[in-house]
């Protein structure tokens, strides 16, 4: 027997309808690509998203067609986002930090019919435009006054393009399982893979993000997503904030410490989210300039492990540092770390131990760890194994790839190695390909990196496995010092000594000017492995 409730498909544009109807006057503030601060509201965003939808419809964009955006976090990007999805087309957010050849590969694989882009990326696109046969038109997210001379096909300024529509338009209706958006994984191994989100998965994911132990913002809060819309849906914030009527502050192209600080401070931001490198820049800026952020209550940090020193730095300022873990394939939230009641009376250092884990999953994310043969391992907080996940916002397969990516119970292998404990807390030990295999035992590169960045002179640290004749692999610690700091190898080794098992100690330390990062801000271990492929450890002769 079926229930007798209404059929109300979970469609993404219903979120902006709700925001406009109930929280219509709430602001969306942007540092525009052109420079000035721009202010609008959810009500205006909805109206202009309808203009986008109407205009796309007139240009012949149909259900299932892909429209790419290569753009910073701005109000125009948000309008394009809802406008594209609102006619059943697929909003394909492309990461502009990828190499131009990768961008071309992704656009061709997705067969995007249109590209909406910021002024910043016009020169890159001009270089690859001849290799993009599916793209019929480029919309430049600017007004007529700032429109550059460009060779891009049928290029038009966004403001002029939407002005040709009056917004008197109805969203299209379709099944909630219709594709809404897509995002390619960064493809550090092999070709990038397309993750195709549905309206239903995005709406359910927004509800997960709204969980009080996750992002949990309300009408009283202001959220600044430093994490870009092109990095796994800005971790759901472009849906969750409007769904809750939370004021949004969009940082546009400027993500350096001073610029992010300025917006956090002047807009009285209460919640913000981004990768550790962004927070590193912010903390360095605040330390140097002796700045404070009295309104900021929560910094959500994910994409890479949040070092203990960073959690401490924020909590010392009275700001909650909320560690988050997830991946493009999970829409992306998998876990977030808040203190469950059994931990709230623990001494501070013990609480930090908990806060350093990646946290526990919200309802609708299921997790298990297994060995290589697929046998489930105990949730004892010690045993580590392959982390596998399932849920309504987890990928079931990749776009245009036939192979199956789930195990027989419907779980997706994340490629991460982790422990789970009895309270549901998950701790990432490593990426399965980054773990250091020393004499058949595993050493967690993340644990060593976290420890090394606890040294006051260390800005960032990376650990890779380097060939060793006796142990197969041993850890090499690569360190980027804070600006103007000087430090010796022995100083850092002494600092680490006694805090980890002896056999986990790095066999050597090298200092570099800068640690390389991927397009989504993770340490680029493949580049470091190449750079140090012939590195001879001092212990190798022994
Ligand atoms: P992406 O799909 O680009 O977001 O990358 C997902 C991967 O980033 C995960 O599978 C993890 O390896 C890594 N990652 C994300 N968040 C964290 C975190 N909090 N700690 C450690 N690794 C993380």
Coordinates of C-alpha atoms and ligand atoms in Angstrom, one line a residue:
X1 CA 0.0 0.0 0.0
X2 CA 1.4 3.4 -0.9
X3 CA 1.2 6.3 1.6
X4 CA -1.3 9.0 0.8
X5 CA 1.0 12.0 0.8
X6 CA 1.6 14.6 -1.9
X7 CA 4.0 14.0 -4.7
X8 CA 6.4 16.9 -4.3
X9 CA 9.6 16.2 -6.2
X10 CA 12.8 17.3 -4.5
X11 CA 14.0 19.8 -7.1
X12 CA 16.9 22.2 -6.6
X13 CA 15.1 25.3 -7.8
X14 CA 12.5 24.8 -5.0
X15 CA 15.3 25.9 -2.7
X16 CA 15.7 29.3 -4.3
X17 CA 11.9 29.6 -4.4
X18 CA 11.8 29.1 -0.7
X19 CA 14.6 31.5 -0.1
X20 CA 12.9 34.2 -2.1
X21 CA 9.5 33.6 -0.6
X22 CA 10.5 33.4 3.1
X23 CA 13.9 35.1 3.2
X24 CA 13.6 37.3 0.2
X25 CA 15.3 40.3 1.7
X26 CA 18.3 38.4 3.1
X27 CA 21.5 39.6 1.5
X28 CA 24.0 38.0 -0.8
X29 CA 27.2 40.1 -0.8
X30 CA 30.0 39.6 -3.3
X31 CA 33.5 40.9 -3.9
X32 CA 32.9 41.2 -7.6
X33 CA 35.5 40.1 -10.2
X34 CA 35.4 43.7 -11.5
X35 CA 36.4 44.9 -8.0
X36 CA 33.6 46.6 -6.0
X37 CA 31.5 44.9 -3.4
X38 CA 28.1 44.0 -4.8
X39 CA 24.9 43.5 -2.7
X40 CA 21.8 41.7 -3.8
X41 CA 19.0 39.5 -2.1
X42 CA 17.6 36.0 -2.5
X43 CA 14.5 37.5 -4.0
X44 CA 16.5 39.3 -6.8
X45 CA 18.7 36.2 -7.3
X46 CA 15.6 34.1 -7.9
X47 CA 14.2 36.7 -10.3
X48 CA 17.4 36.8 -12.3
X49 CA 17.8 33.0 -12.2
X50 CA 14.4 32.8 -13.9
X51 CA 15.8 35.2 -16.6
X52 CA 18.8 32.9 -17.0
X53 CA 16.4 29.9 -17.4
X54 CA 14.2 31.7 -19.9
X55 CA 17.2 32.9 -21.9
X56 CA 18.7 29.4 -22.0
X57 CA 15.4 28.0 -23.1
X58 CA 15.2 30.5 -25.9
X59 CA 18.8 29.5 -26.9
X60 CA 17.5 25.9 -27.3
X61 CA 19.1 24.4 -24.2
X62 CA 17.1 21.4 -23.3
X63 CA 16.6 18.8 -20.5
X64 CA 19.9 17.0 -20.0
X65 CA 22.1 19.4 -21.9
X66 CA 25.3 20.4 -20.2
X67 CA 26.1 24.1 -19.5
X68 CA 29.5 24.7 -18.0
X69 CA 30.4 27.4 -15.5
X70 CA 34.1 28.3 -15.0
X71 CA 33.7 31.0 -12.4
X72 CA 34.4 32.3 -8.9
X73 CA 31.9 32.4 -6.1
X74 CA 29.7 35.4 -7.1
X75 CA 26.0 36.3 -7.2
X76 CA 26.0 35.8 -10.9
X77 CA 27.4 32.3 -10.6
X78 CA 24.6 31.5 -8.2
X79 CA 22.0 32.9 -10.6
X80 CA 23.5 30.8 -13.4
X81 CA 23.6 27.8 -11.1
X82 CA 19.8 27.9 -10.3
X83 CA 18.8 29.1 -13.8
X84 CA 20.6 26.1 -15.5
X85 CA 19.2 23.5 -13.1
X86 CA 15.7 25.1 -13.2
X87 CA 15.1 24.0 -16.8
X88 CA 16.5 20.5 -16.3
X89 CA 19.9 21.3 -17.9
X90 CA 23.0 20.2 -16.1
X91 CA 25.2 22.8 -14.4
X92 CA 28.8 21.6 -15.0
X93 CA 31.1 23.5 -12.7
X94 CA 34.7 23.3 -14.1
X95 CA 37.7 24.0 -11.9
X96 CA 39.7 26.8 -13.5
X97 CA 42.8 25.8 -11.6
X98 CA 43.2 22.7 -13.8
X99 CA 45.7 22.7 -16.6
X100 CA 44.1 24.1 -19.8
X101 CA 44.4 20.7 -21.5
X102 CA 42.5 19.1 -18.6
X103 CA 39.8 21.8 -18.9
X104 CA 39.4 21.1 -22.6
X105 CA 39.3 17.3 -21.9
X106 CA 36.5 17.7 -19.3
X107 CA 34.4 20.1 -21.5
X108 CA 34.7 17.7 -24.4
X109 CA 33.9 14.7 -22.3
X110 CA 30.8 16.4 -20.9
X111 CA 29.9 17.9 -24.3
X112 CA 29.0 21.2 -22.8
X113 CA 26.9 23.3 -25.2
X114 CA 27.6 26.6 -23.5
X115 CA 30.3 28.0 -21.2
X116 CA 29.6 30.8 -18.6
X117 CA 32.8 32.3 -17.4
X118 CA 34.4 35.2 -15.5
X119 CA 36.6 37.8 -17.0
X120 CA 39.6 36.2 -15.3
X121 CA 39.3 33.0 -17.5
X122 CA 38.7 34.6 -20.9
X123 CA 42.4 34.4 -21.9
X124 CA 42.7 30.7 -20.9
X125 CA 39.5 29.8 -22.8
X126 CA 40.6 31.7 -25.9
X127 CA 43.7 29.5 -26.0
X128 CA 41.7 26.2 -26.0
X129 CA 38.4 27.4 -27.7
X130 CA 39.4 25.9 -31.0
X131 CA 39.5 22.4 -29.3
X132 CA 36.0 22.7 -27.9
X133 CA 33.7 21.7 -30.8
X134 CA 30.6 21.2 -28.6
X135 CA 30.5 24.7 -27.2
X136 CA 28.2 27.0 -29.2
X137 CA 28.4 30.1 -27.1
X138 CA 30.4 31.8 -24.3
X139 CA 28.6 34.0 -21.8
X140 CA 31.0 36.3 -20.0
X141 CA 29.8 36.9 -16.4
X142 CA 30.0 40.7 -16.6
X143 CA 28.2 43.8 -17.9
X144 CA 28.6 45.6 -21.2
X145 CA 31.0 48.2 -19.7
X146 CA 33.5 45.5 -18.7
X147 CA 33.0 43.2 -21.7
X148 CA 36.5 42.6 -23.3
X149 CA 37.3 42.2 -26.9
X150 CA 37.4 38.5 -27.4
X151 CA 37.6 35.8 -30.0
X152 CA 35.4 33.5 -28.1
X153 CA 32.5 32.1 -30.2
X154 CA 29.2 34.2 -29.9
X155 CA 30.5 35.8 -26.8
X156 CA 28.1 38.0 -25.0
X157 CA 28.1 39.9 -21.7
X158 CA 25.9 38.1 -19.2
X159 CA 24.0 41.2 -18.2
X160 CA 23.1 42.0 -21.8
X161 CA 22.2 38.4 -22.4
X162 CA 19.7 38.1 -19.5
X163 CA 18.3 41.6 -20.2
X164 CA 16.7 40.0 -23.3
X165 CA 14.5 38.0 -21.0
X166 CA 11.9 39.4 -18.6
X167 CA 11.9 36.5 -16.1
X168 CA 8.2 35.9 -16.6
X169 CA 8.9 32.2 -16.8
X170 CA 8.0 29.0 -15.0
X171 CA 10.6 26.5 -14.0
X172 CA 10.3 23.3 -15.9
X173 CA 9.0 20.3 -14.0
X174 CA 10.6 16.9 -14.2
X175 CA 11.4 13.9 -12.1
X176 CA 13.5 14.4 -9.0
X177 CA 16.0 11.9 -10.2
X178 CA 16.8 14.1 -13.2
X179 CA 20.5 15.1 -13.4
X180 CA 21.1 18.7 -12.0
X181 CA 24.8 19.2 -11.8
X182 CA 28.2 17.6 -12.6
X183 CA 31.6 17.9 -11.3
X184 CA 34.8 16.1 -12.4
X185 CA 37.2 14.6 -9.9
X186 CA 40.6 16.1 -10.2
X187 CA 42.0 13.0 -11.8
X188 CA 45.3 12.8 -9.9
X189 CA 45.4 9.2 -11.2
X190 CA 44.1 8.6 -14.7
X191 CA 41.5 10.7 -16.5
X192 CA 39.1 12.9 -14.5
X193 CA 35.8 11.2 -13.8
X194 CA 32.4 12.9 -14.0
X195 CA 30.1 12.8 -11.0
X196 CA 26.5 13.5 -12.0
X197 CA 24.4 14.8 -9.1
X198 CA 20.6 14.6 -9.3
X199 CA 18.0 17.1 -8.0
X200 CA 17.0 14.6 -5.4
X201 CA 20.6 14.0 -4.2
X202 CA 21.4 17.7 -4.0
X203 CA 18.3 18.5 -2.0
X204 CA 18.9 15.6 0.4
X205 CA 22.5 16.7 0.7
X206 CA 21.4 20.2 1.6
X207 CA 19.4 18.7 4.4
X208 CA 22.4 16.8 5.6
X209 CA 24.6 19.9 5.5
X210 CA 21.9 21.8 7.5
X211 CA 22.3 19.3 10.4
X212 CA 23.4 21.2 13.6
X213 CA 26.5 19.0 13.9
X214 CA 27.4 19.7 10.2
X215 CA 27.3 23.2 8.8
X216 CA 24.0 24.0 10.7
X217 CA 23.5 27.7 9.8
X218 CA 20.2 29.5 10.5
X219 CA 18.5 32.8 9.5
X220 CA 20.6 34.6 12.1
X221 CA 23.9 33.5 10.6
X222 CA 26.1 34.7 7.8
X223 CA 28.1 32.1 5.8
X224 CA 31.2 32.9 3.7
X225 CA 32.0 29.9 1.5
X226 CA 35.7 30.3 0.5
X227 CA 35.3 26.8 -0.9
X228 CA 34.4 27.4 -4.6
X229 CA 31.2 26.3 -6.3
X230 CA 33.4 24.3 -8.6
X231 CA 34.9 22.3 -5.7
X232 CA 32.2 19.7 -5.1
X233 CA 29.2 22.1 -5.0
X234 CA 30.9 24.4 -2.5
X235 CA 30.3 21.6 -0.1
X236 CA 26.6 22.1 -0.5
X237 CA 26.6 25.6 0.7
X238 CA 25.0 27.1 -2.5
X239 CA 22.0 24.9 -1.6
X240 CA 22.1 24.8 2.2
X241 CA 22.5 28.5 2.9
X242 CA 19.5 29.6 0.8
X243 CA 17.4 26.7 2.1
X244 CA 17.9 28.1 5.6
X245 CA 17.7 31.8 4.7
X246 CA 21.4 32.3 5.8
X247 CA 23.0 35.5 4.5
X248 CA 25.8 34.6 2.0
X249 CA 29.1 36.4 1.5
X250 CA 30.8 35.4 -1.8
X251 CA 34.6 36.1 -1.9
X252 CA 34.9 36.3 -5.7
X253 CA 38.5 35.9 -7.0
X254 CA 40.4 37.1 -3.9
X255 CA 41.2 34.3 -1.5
X256 CA 44.3 35.6 0.2
X257 CA 44.4 36.1 3.9
X258 CA 43.9 39.9 3.9
X259 CA 41.0 39.8 1.5
X260 CA 39.2 36.9 3.2
X261 CA 39.8 38.6 6.6
X262 CA 38.3 41.9 5.3
X263 CA 35.1 40.3 4.2
X264 CA 34.8 38.1 7.4
X265 CA 35.2 41.2 9.5
X266 CA 33.1 43.9 7.6
X267 CA 30.2 41.5 6.9
X268 CA 30.2 40.1 10.4
X269 CA 30.5 36.6 9.1
X270 CA 29.6 33.9 11.7
X271 CA 30.4 30.7 9.6
X272 CA 33.0 30.1 6.9
X273 CA 34.2 27.0 5.1
X274 CA 37.4 26.2 3.1
X275 CA 40.5 24.1 2.7
X276 CA 43.4 24.2 5.2
X277 CA 45.7 26.3 2.9
X278 CA 43.1 29.1 3.0
X279 CA 43.0 29.1 6.8
X280 CA 46.8 29.0 6.9
X281 CA 46.9 32.2 5.0
X282 CA 44.2 33.8 7.1
X283 CA 45.9 32.8 10.4
X284 CA 49.3 34.1 9.2
X285 CA 47.7 37.4 8.2
X286 CA 45.8 37.7 11.5
X287 CA 48.9 36.9 13.5
X288 CA 51.1 39.4 11.7
X289 CA 48.5 42.2 11.8
X290 CA 47.3 41.3 15.3
X291 CA 43.7 41.1 14.1
X292 CA 40.6 39.4 15.7
X293 CA 37.3 38.2 14.4
X294 CA 34.7 38.6 17.2
X295 CA 31.7 37.7 15.1
X296 CA 33.1 34.5 13.6
X297 CA 31.8 31.4 15.4
X298 CA 32.7 28.5 13.2
X299 CA 35.4 27.6 10.6
X300 CA 34.6 24.5 8.7
X301 CA 37.8 22.9 7.3
X302 CA 38.0 20.0 4.9
X303 CA 39.5 18.8 1.6
X304 CA 42.7 17.8 3.5
X305 CA 43.4 17.0 7.1
X306 CA 43.1 19.9 9.4
X307 CA 46.3 20.1 11.5
X308 CA 46.0 20.1 15.3
X309 CA 47.9 23.4 15.5
X310 CA 45.2 25.0 13.3
X311 CA 42.3 23.7 15.4
X312 CA 44.1 25.0 18.5
X313 CA 44.7 28.4 16.9
X314 CA 41.0 28.9 16.1
X315 CA 39.7 27.5 19.4
X316 CA 42.1 29.8 21.3
X317 CA 40.3 32.7 19.6
X318 CA 36.9 31.2 20.7
X319 CA 36.1 30.0 17.2
X320 CA 34.9 26.5 16.7
X321 CA 37.1 24.6 14.2
X322 CA 34.9 22.0 12.6
X323 CA 36.8 19.4 10.7
X324 CA 35.0 18.0 7.7
X325 CA 35.7 15.1 5.4
X326 CA 34.1 14.2 2.1
X327 CA 34.7 13.9 -1.6
X328 CA 33.3 14.9 -5.0
X329 CA 31.6 11.5 -5.2
X330 CA 29.7 12.2 -2.0
X331 CA 28.3 15.6 -3.0
X332 CA 30.6 16.0 -0.9
X333 CA 29.9 15.8 2.8
X334 CA 30.8 12.5 4.5
X335 CA 31.6 13.5 8.1
X336 CA 31.9 16.6 10.3
X337 CA 33.4 16.8 13.7
X338 CA 31.6 18.3 16.6
X339 CA 32.0 17.1 20.2
X340 CA 29.4 14.6 21.3
X341 CA 28.2 15.1 24.9
X342 CA 30.5 12.4 26.3
X343 CA 33.5 14.5 25.3
X344 CA 32.4 18.0 26.4
X345 CA 33.8 17.6 29.9
X346 CA 37.2 16.1 28.8
X347 CA 40.4 18.1 29.4
X348 CA 41.3 20.4 26.5
X349 CA 44.1 18.3 25.0
X350 CA 41.8 15.2 25.0
X351 CA 39.1 17.3 23.3
X352 CA 41.6 18.3 20.6
X353 CA 42.3 14.6 20.0
X354 CA 38.6 14.2 19.2
X355 CA 38.4 17.4 17.1
X356 CA 41.3 16.3 15.1
X357 CA 39.4 13.3 13.8
X358 CA 37.3 13.8 10.7
X359 CA 34.1 13.4 12.8
X360 CA 30.9 11.3 12.4
X361 CA 28.5 11.0 9.5
X362 CA 25.1 12.6 9.4
X363 CA 21.9 10.6 8.8
X364 CA 22.0 9.4 5.1
X365 CA 25.7 8.6 5.0
X366 CA 26.6 5.0 6.0
X367 CA 30.2 3.9 6.4
X368 CA 32.2 0.8 7.0
X369 CA 35.9 -0.2 6.9
X370 CA 37.1 -3.4 5.2
X371 CA 40.3 -5.3 4.5
X372 CA 41.5 -5.7 0.9
X373 CA 39.3 -8.8 0.6
X374 CA 36.2 -6.8 1.5
X375 CA 35.8 -8.3 5.0
X376 CA 34.4 -5.7 7.4
X377 CA 36.8 -4.6 10.2
X378 CA 36.0 -3.7 13.8
X379 CA 34.9 -0.2 14.8
X380 CA 37.4 0.0 17.6
X381 CA 39.1 3.2 16.8
X382 CA 42.4 1.4 16.2
X383 CA 42.0 -1.0 13.3
X384 CA 42.3 0.8 10.0
X385 CA 41.0 -0.3 6.6
X386 CA 39.5 0.8 3.3
X387 CA 36.8 3.3 4.0
X388 CA 33.5 2.5 2.1
X389 CA 30.4 4.6 2.0
X390 CA 26.8 4.5 0.7
X391 CA 23.8 6.9 0.8
X392 CA 21.4 8.8 -1.4
X393 CA 24.0 11.5 -2.2
X394 CA 26.9 9.1 -3.0
X395 CA 27.8 8.3 -6.7
X396 CA 26.5 5.0 -8.0
X397 CA 28.6 5.2 -11.2
X398 CA 30.6 7.8 -13.2
X399 CA 29.3 9.7 -16.3
X400 CA 30.0 7.7 -19.4
X401 CA 32.0 5.0 -17.7
X402 CA 30.5 1.6 -17.8
X403 CA 32.3 -0.2 -15.0
X404 CA 30.7 -0.8 -11.7
X405 CA 32.1 1.2 -8.8
X406 CA 30.1 -0.3 -5.9
X407 CA 30.6 -3.5 -3.9
X408 CA 27.9 -6.2 -3.6
X409 CA 26.3 -4.3 -0.7
X410 CA 26.2 -1.0 -2.6
X411 CA 29.2 0.6 -0.9
X412 CA 31.6 2.9 -2.8
X413 CA 35.3 2.6 -2.0
X414 CA 36.6 6.1 -1.1
X415 CA 40.2 5.3 -1.6
X416 CA 40.9 6.5 1.9
X417 CA 42.2 4.4 4.7
X418 CA 40.5 5.1 8.1
X419 CA 39.5 3.9 11.6
X420 CA 36.0 4.0 12.9
X421 CA 35.1 4.0 16.6
X422 CA 32.1 3.0 18.6
X423 CA 30.7 6.6 18.6
X424 CA 30.8 6.8 14.8
X425 CA 33.9 9.0 14.7
X426 CA 36.1 8.4 11.7
X427 CA 39.8 9.1 11.4
X428 CA 41.5 9.2 8.1
X429 CA 44.9 7.6 8.3
X430 CA 45.8 8.2 4.7
X431 CA 44.9 8.0 1.1
X432 CA 45.4 4.4 0.2
X433 CA 48.1 5.4 -2.4
X434 CA 49.9 7.7 0.0
X435 CA 50.3 5.4 3.0
X436 CA 54.0 4.6 3.6
X437 CA 54.6 0.9 3.6
X438 CA 57.6 0.3 5.8
X439 CA 58.6 -3.4 6.2
X440 CA 55.1 -4.5 5.6
X441 CA 53.7 -2.1 8.2
X442 CA 51.8 1.1 7.4
X443 CA 52.8 4.6 8.5
X444 CA 50.3 7.4 8.2
X445 CA 51.7 10.3 6.2
X446 CA 48.8 12.5 7.5
X447 CA 49.8 11.8 11.2
X448 CA 53.4 12.8 10.5
X449 CA 52.3 16.0 8.6
X450 CA 50.0 17.0 11.4
X451 CA 52.7 16.6 14.0
X452 CA 55.3 18.5 11.9
X453 CA 53.0 21.5 11.4
X454 CA 52.7 21.7 15.2
X455 CA 56.3 23.0 15.2
X456 CA 56.0 26.8 15.6
X457 CA 58.3 27.5 12.7
X458 CA 56.7 25.1 10.2
X459 CA 54.1 26.5 7.8
X460 CA 53.3 23.4 5.9
X461 CA 54.6 19.8 5.8
X462 CA 54.3 16.8 3.4
X463 CA 55.4 13.3 3.9
X464 CA 56.1 10.8 1.1
X465 CA 57.5 7.3 1.1
X466 CA 61.0 7.1 -0.4
X467 CA 62.7 3.9 -1.5
X468 CA 64.7 2.1 1.2
X469 CA 66.7 -1.1 0.4
X470 CA 65.8 -2.8 3.7
X471 CA 62.3 -1.5 4.5
X472 CA 61.0 -0.9 1.0
X473 CA 59.8 2.6 1.9
X474 CA 60.6 5.1 4.6
X475 CA 59.1 8.5 5.3
X476 CA 60.7 11.6 4.0
X477 CA 59.4 14.8 5.6
X478 CA 59.3 17.9 3.3
X479 CA 58.9 21.2 5.1
X480 CA 58.0 24.7 4.1
X481 CA 59.0 27.1 6.9
X482 CA 57.0 30.1 7.9
X483 CA 58.1 33.4 6.2
X484 CA 61.5 34.5 7.6
X485 CA 61.8 31.5 9.9
X486 CA 65.1 29.5 10.1
X487 CA 65.2 26.0 11.5
X488 CA 67.3 22.9 11.3
X489 CA 66.5 19.3 10.5
X490 CA 67.5 18.3 14.0
X491 CA 65.2 20.9 15.7
X492 CA 62.2 19.4 14.0
X493 CA 63.2 15.8 14.6
X494 CA 63.7 16.6 18.3
X495 CA 60.3 18.2 18.4
X496 CA 58.7 15.0 16.9
X497 CA 60.7 12.6 19.0
X498 CA 58.6 10.9 21.7
X499 CA 55.3 12.0 20.2
X500 CA 55.1 9.0 17.8
X501 CA 56.4 5.5 17.6
X502 CA 60.2 5.4 17.0
X503 CA 59.8 3.5 13.7
X504 CA 57.4 6.2 12.4
X505 CA 60.1 8.9 12.7
X506 CA 61.0 10.4 9.3
X507 CA 64.3 9.2 8.0
X508 CA 65.2 12.6 6.7
X509 CA 63.9 16.2 6.3
X510 CA 64.2 18.5 3.3
X511 CA 63.3 22.1 3.2
X512 CA 61.5 23.6 0.2
X513 CA 60.4 27.1 -0.8
X514 CA 56.8 26.0 -1.4
X515 CA 54.8 22.8 -1.2
X516 CA 52.9 22.2 -4.5
X517 CA 49.1 21.9 -4.4
X518 CA 46.4 20.4 -6.6
X519 CA 43.6 22.4 -8.2
X520 CA 41.5 21.7 -5.1
X521 CA 44.2 22.8 -2.6
X522 CA 45.5 19.3 -1.6
X523 CA 49.2 18.6 -1.3
X524 CA 50.3 17.4 -4.7
X525 CA 52.1 14.2 -3.6
X526 CA 52.6 13.0 -7.2
X527 CA 54.8 16.0 -7.9
X528 CA 56.7 15.5 -4.7
X529 CA 57.2 11.8 -5.4
X530 CA 58.5 12.8 -8.9
X531 CA 60.8 15.5 -7.5
X532 CA 62.2 13.1 -4.9
X533 CA 62.1 9.9 -6.9
X534 CA 65.9 9.5 -6.8
X535 CA 66.3 10.8 -3.3
X536 CA 68.8 8.8 -1.3
X537 CA 67.9 8.6 2.4
X538 CA 70.8 8.9 4.8
X539 CA 69.6 5.6 6.4
X540 CA 69.7 3.8 3.0
X541 CA 73.4 2.9 3.3
X542 CA 72.8 1.1 6.7
Ligands
LIG1 P1 37.8 15.8 -3.6 O1 36.9 14.9 -4.3 O2 38.7 16.6 -4.5 O3 37.1 16.7 -2.6 O4 38.8 14.9 -2.7 C1 38.4 14.0 -1.8 C2 39.5 13.4 -1.0 O5 40.1 14.5 -0.2 C3 39.1 12.4 0.1 O6 38.9 11.1 -0.4 C4 40.3 12.5 1.1 O7 41.4 11.7 0.6 C5 40.7 14.0 1.0 N1 40.1 14.7 2.1 C6 38.9 15.4 2.1 N2 38.7 15.9 3.4 C7 39.7 15.5 4.2 C8 40.0 15.6 5.6 N3 39.3 16.3 6.4 N4 41.1 14.9 6.0 C9 41.9 14.2 5.2 N5 41.6 14.0 3.9 C10 40.6 14.6 3.4

